[in-house]
mmCIF file of C-alpha atoms in Angstrom:
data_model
loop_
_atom_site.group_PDB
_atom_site.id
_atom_site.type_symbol
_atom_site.label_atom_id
_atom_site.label_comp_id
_atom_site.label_asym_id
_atom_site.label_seq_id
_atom_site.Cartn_x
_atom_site.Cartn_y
_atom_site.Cartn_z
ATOM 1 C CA UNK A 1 54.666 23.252 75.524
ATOM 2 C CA UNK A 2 55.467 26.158 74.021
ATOM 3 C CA UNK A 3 53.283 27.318 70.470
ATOM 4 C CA UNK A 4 54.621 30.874 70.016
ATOM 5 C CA UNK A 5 56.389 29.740 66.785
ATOM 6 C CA UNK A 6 52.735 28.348 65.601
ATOM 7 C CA UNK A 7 50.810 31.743 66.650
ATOM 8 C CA UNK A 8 53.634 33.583 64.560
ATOM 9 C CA UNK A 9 53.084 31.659 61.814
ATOM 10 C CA UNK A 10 49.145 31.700 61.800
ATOM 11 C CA UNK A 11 49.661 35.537 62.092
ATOM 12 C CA UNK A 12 51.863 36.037 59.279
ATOM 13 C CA UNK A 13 49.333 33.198 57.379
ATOM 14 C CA UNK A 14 46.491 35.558 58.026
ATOM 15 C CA UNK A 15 48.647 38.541 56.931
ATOM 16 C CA UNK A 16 49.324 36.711 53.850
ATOM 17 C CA UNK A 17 53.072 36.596 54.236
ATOM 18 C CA UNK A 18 53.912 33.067 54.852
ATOM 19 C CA UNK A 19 55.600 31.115 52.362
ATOM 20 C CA UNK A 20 55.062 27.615 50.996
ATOM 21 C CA UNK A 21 57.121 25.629 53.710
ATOM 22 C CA UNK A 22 55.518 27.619 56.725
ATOM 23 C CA UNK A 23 52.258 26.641 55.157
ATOM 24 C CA UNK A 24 53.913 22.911 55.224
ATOM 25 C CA UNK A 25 54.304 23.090 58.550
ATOM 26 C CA UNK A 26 51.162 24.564 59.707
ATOM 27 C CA UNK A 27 49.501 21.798 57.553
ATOM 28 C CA UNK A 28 51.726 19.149 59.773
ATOM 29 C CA UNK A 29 50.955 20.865 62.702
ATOM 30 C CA UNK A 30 47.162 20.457 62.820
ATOM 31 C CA UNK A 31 47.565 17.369 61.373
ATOM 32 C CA UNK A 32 48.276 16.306 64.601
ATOM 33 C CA UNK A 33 45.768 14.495 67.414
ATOM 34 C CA UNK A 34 47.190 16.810 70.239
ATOM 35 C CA UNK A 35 46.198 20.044 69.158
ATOM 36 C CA UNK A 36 45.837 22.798 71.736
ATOM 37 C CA UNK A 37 42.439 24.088 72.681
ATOM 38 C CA UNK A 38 43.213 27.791 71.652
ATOM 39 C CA UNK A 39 44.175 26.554 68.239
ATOM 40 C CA UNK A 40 41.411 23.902 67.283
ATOM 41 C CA UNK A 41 39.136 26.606 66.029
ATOM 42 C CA UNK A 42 41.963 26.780 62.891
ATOM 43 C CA UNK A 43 42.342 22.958 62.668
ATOM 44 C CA UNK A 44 39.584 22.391 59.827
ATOM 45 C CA UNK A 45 41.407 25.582 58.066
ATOM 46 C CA UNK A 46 44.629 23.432 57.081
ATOM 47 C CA UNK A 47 43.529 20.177 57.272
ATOM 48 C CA UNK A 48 41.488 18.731 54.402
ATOM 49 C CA UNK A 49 39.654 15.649 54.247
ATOM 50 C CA UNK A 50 40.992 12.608 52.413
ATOM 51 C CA UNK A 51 38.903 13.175 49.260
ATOM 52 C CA UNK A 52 39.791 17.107 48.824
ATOM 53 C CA UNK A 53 43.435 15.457 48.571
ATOM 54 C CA UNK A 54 42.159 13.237 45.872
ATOM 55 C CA UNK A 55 40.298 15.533 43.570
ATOM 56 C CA UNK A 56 40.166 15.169 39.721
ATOM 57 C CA UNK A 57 43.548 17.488 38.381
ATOM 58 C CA UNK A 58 43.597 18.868 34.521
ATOM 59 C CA UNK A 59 45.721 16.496 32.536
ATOM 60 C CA UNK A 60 49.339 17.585 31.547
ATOM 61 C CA UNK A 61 47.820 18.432 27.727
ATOM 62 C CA UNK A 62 45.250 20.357 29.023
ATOM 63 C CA UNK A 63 46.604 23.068 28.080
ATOM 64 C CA UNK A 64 47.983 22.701 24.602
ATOM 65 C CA UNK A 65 44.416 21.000 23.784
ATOM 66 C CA UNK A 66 42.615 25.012 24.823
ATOM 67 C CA UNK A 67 45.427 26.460 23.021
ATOM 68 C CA UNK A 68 44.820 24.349 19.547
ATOM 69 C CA UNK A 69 40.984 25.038 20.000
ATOM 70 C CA UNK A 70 41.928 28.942 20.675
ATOM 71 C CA UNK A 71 44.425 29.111 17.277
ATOM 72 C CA UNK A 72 41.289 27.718 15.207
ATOM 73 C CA UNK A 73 39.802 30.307 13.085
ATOM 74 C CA UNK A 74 36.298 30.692 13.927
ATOM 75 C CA UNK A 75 33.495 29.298 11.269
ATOM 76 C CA UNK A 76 31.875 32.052 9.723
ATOM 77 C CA UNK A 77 28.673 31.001 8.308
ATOM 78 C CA UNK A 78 27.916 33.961 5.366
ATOM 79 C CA UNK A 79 24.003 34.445 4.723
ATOM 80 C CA UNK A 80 22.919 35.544 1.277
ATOM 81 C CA UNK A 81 20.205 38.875 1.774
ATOM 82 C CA UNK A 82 17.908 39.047 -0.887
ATOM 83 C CA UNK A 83 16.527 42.439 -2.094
ATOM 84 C CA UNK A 84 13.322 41.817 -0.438
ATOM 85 C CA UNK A 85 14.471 41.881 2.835
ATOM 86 C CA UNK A 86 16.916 44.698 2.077
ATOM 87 C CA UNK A 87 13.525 46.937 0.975
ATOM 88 C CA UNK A 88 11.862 45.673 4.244
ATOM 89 C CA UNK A 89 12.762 48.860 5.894
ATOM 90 C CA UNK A 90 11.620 51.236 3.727
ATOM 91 C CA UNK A 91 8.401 49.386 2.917
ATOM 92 C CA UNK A 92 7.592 49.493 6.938
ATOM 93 C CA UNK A 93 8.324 53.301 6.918
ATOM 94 C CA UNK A 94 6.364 53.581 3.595
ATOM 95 C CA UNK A 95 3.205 51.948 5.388
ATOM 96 C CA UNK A 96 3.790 54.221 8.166
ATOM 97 C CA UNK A 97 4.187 57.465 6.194
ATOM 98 C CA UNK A 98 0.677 55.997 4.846
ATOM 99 C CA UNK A 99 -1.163 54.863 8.142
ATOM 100 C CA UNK A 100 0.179 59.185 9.162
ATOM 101 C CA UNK A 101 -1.042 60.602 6.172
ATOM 102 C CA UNK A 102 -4.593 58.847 6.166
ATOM 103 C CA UNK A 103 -5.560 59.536 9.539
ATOM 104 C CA UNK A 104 -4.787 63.242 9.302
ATOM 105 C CA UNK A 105 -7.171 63.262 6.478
ATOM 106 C CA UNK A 106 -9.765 61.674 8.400
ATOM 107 C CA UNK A 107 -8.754 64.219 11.246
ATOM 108 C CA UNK A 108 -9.121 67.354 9.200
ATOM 109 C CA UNK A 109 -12.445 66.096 7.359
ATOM 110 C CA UNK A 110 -13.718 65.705 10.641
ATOM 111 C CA UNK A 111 -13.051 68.626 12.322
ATOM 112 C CA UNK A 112 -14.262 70.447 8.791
ATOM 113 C CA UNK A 113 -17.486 68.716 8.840
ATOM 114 C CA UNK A 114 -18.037 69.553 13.205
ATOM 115 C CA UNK A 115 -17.339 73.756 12.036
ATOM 116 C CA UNK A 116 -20.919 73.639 9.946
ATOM 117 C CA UNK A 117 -18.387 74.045 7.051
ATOM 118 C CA UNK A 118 -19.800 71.234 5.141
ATOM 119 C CA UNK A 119 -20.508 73.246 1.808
ATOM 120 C CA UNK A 120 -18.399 72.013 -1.449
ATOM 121 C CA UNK A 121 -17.710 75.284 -2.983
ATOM 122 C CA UNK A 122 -16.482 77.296 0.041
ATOM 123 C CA UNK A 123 -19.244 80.228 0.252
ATOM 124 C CA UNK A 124 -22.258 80.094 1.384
ATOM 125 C CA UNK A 125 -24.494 81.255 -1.290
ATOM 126 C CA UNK A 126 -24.534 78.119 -3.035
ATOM 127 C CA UNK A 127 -27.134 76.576 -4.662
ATOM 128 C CA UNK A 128 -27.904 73.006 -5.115
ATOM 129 C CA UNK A 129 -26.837 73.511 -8.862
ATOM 130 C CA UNK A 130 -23.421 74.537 -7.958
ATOM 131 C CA UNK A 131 -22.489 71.920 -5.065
ATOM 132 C CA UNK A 132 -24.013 69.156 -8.009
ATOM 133 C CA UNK A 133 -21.600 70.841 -9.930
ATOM 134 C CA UNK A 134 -18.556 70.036 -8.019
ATOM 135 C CA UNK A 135 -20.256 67.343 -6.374
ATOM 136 C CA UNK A 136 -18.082 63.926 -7.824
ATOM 137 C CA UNK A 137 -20.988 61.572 -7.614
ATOM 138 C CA UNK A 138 -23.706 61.063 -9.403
ATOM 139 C CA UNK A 139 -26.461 62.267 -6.783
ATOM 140 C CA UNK A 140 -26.975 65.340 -5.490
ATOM 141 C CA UNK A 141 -26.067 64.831 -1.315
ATOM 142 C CA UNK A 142 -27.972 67.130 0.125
ATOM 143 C CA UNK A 143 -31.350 66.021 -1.799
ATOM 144 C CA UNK A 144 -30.723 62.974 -3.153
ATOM 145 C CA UNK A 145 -31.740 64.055 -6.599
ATOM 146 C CA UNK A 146 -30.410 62.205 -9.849
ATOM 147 C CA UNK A 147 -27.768 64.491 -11.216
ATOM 148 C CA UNK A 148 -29.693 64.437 -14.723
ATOM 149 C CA UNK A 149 -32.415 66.716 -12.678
ATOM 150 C CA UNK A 150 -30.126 68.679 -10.764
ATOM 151 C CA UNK A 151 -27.827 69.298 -14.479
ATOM 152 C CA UNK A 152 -31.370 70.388 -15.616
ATOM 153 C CA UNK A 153 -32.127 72.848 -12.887
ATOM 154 C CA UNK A 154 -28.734 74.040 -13.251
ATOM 155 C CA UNK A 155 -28.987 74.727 -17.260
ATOM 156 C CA UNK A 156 -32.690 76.639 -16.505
ATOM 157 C CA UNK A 157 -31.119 79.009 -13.779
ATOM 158 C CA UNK A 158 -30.506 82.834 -14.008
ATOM 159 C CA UNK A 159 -27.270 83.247 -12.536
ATOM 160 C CA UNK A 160 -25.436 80.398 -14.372
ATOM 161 C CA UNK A 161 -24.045 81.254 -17.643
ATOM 162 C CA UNK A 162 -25.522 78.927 -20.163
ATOM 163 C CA UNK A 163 -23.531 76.493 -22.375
ATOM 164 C CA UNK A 164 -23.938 76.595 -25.416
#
């Protein structure tokens, strides 16, 4: 028997030219029990198994029911912002601008203090008077003197100007 009509069909199949009724009859074809041998390598191709015939199909309202949930307007759900969290931003950079400045304090009395610069009043002829003086607390730091006795020394000193 001749199959030359079947091998033009599977070629214009695999071309993707064939229309529905060739595909019919290619279907049919392999349907068949006598199949040739050069052809039964295609057989599982166009025929399906009972069940694939049988599968589940979208009912015929199918598509009206996606089109009803598509017209719905979507539920927006509105959320009330109170001014606490609207400041939340700019109390995070304001702890940051702090965190900055604090450590480059810390930075700049440390690398004052590793220079030898460690003297209150900037030059270096002072006297323990003068750095109690401008000293803020109420010892002297470099002798641990009460400030009454260092305010004393200070008063009884030649180079001060006394206060009258």
């Amino acid at each position: 028997m001749d199959y030359k009509y079947i091998d033009q069909l599977l070629e214009r199949y695999w071309q993707c030219l064939t229309t529905l009724e060739e595909e019919r009859i290619l279907r049919a074809f392999f349907e068949q029990d006598d199949v040739p041998a050069h052809l039964l390598q295609w057989r599982e191709w166009f025929v399906y198994p009972q069940e694939a015939q049988h599968e589940e199909t979208l009912s015929d309202d199918f598509e009206q029911r996606m089109l009803a949930l598509v017209d719905e307007p979507p539920v927006v759900k509105a959320r009330t912002v109170s001014l606490r969290r609207r400041l939340r931003p700019f109390t995070r950079a304001a702890a940051v601008v702090a965190i900055v400045l604090t450590l480059g304090n810390a930075l700049q009395l440390s690398l004052n203090k590793g220079n030898g610069n460690d003297n209150v009043g900037g030059n270096d002829r002072t006297t323990t008077a003068t750095m109690a003086k401008n000293d803020s607390i109420a010892t002297d730091t470099t002798r641990h003197t009460p400030l009454t006795e260092v305010m004393r020394l200070w008063r009884n000193s030649d180079d001060v100007p006394q206060l009258q």
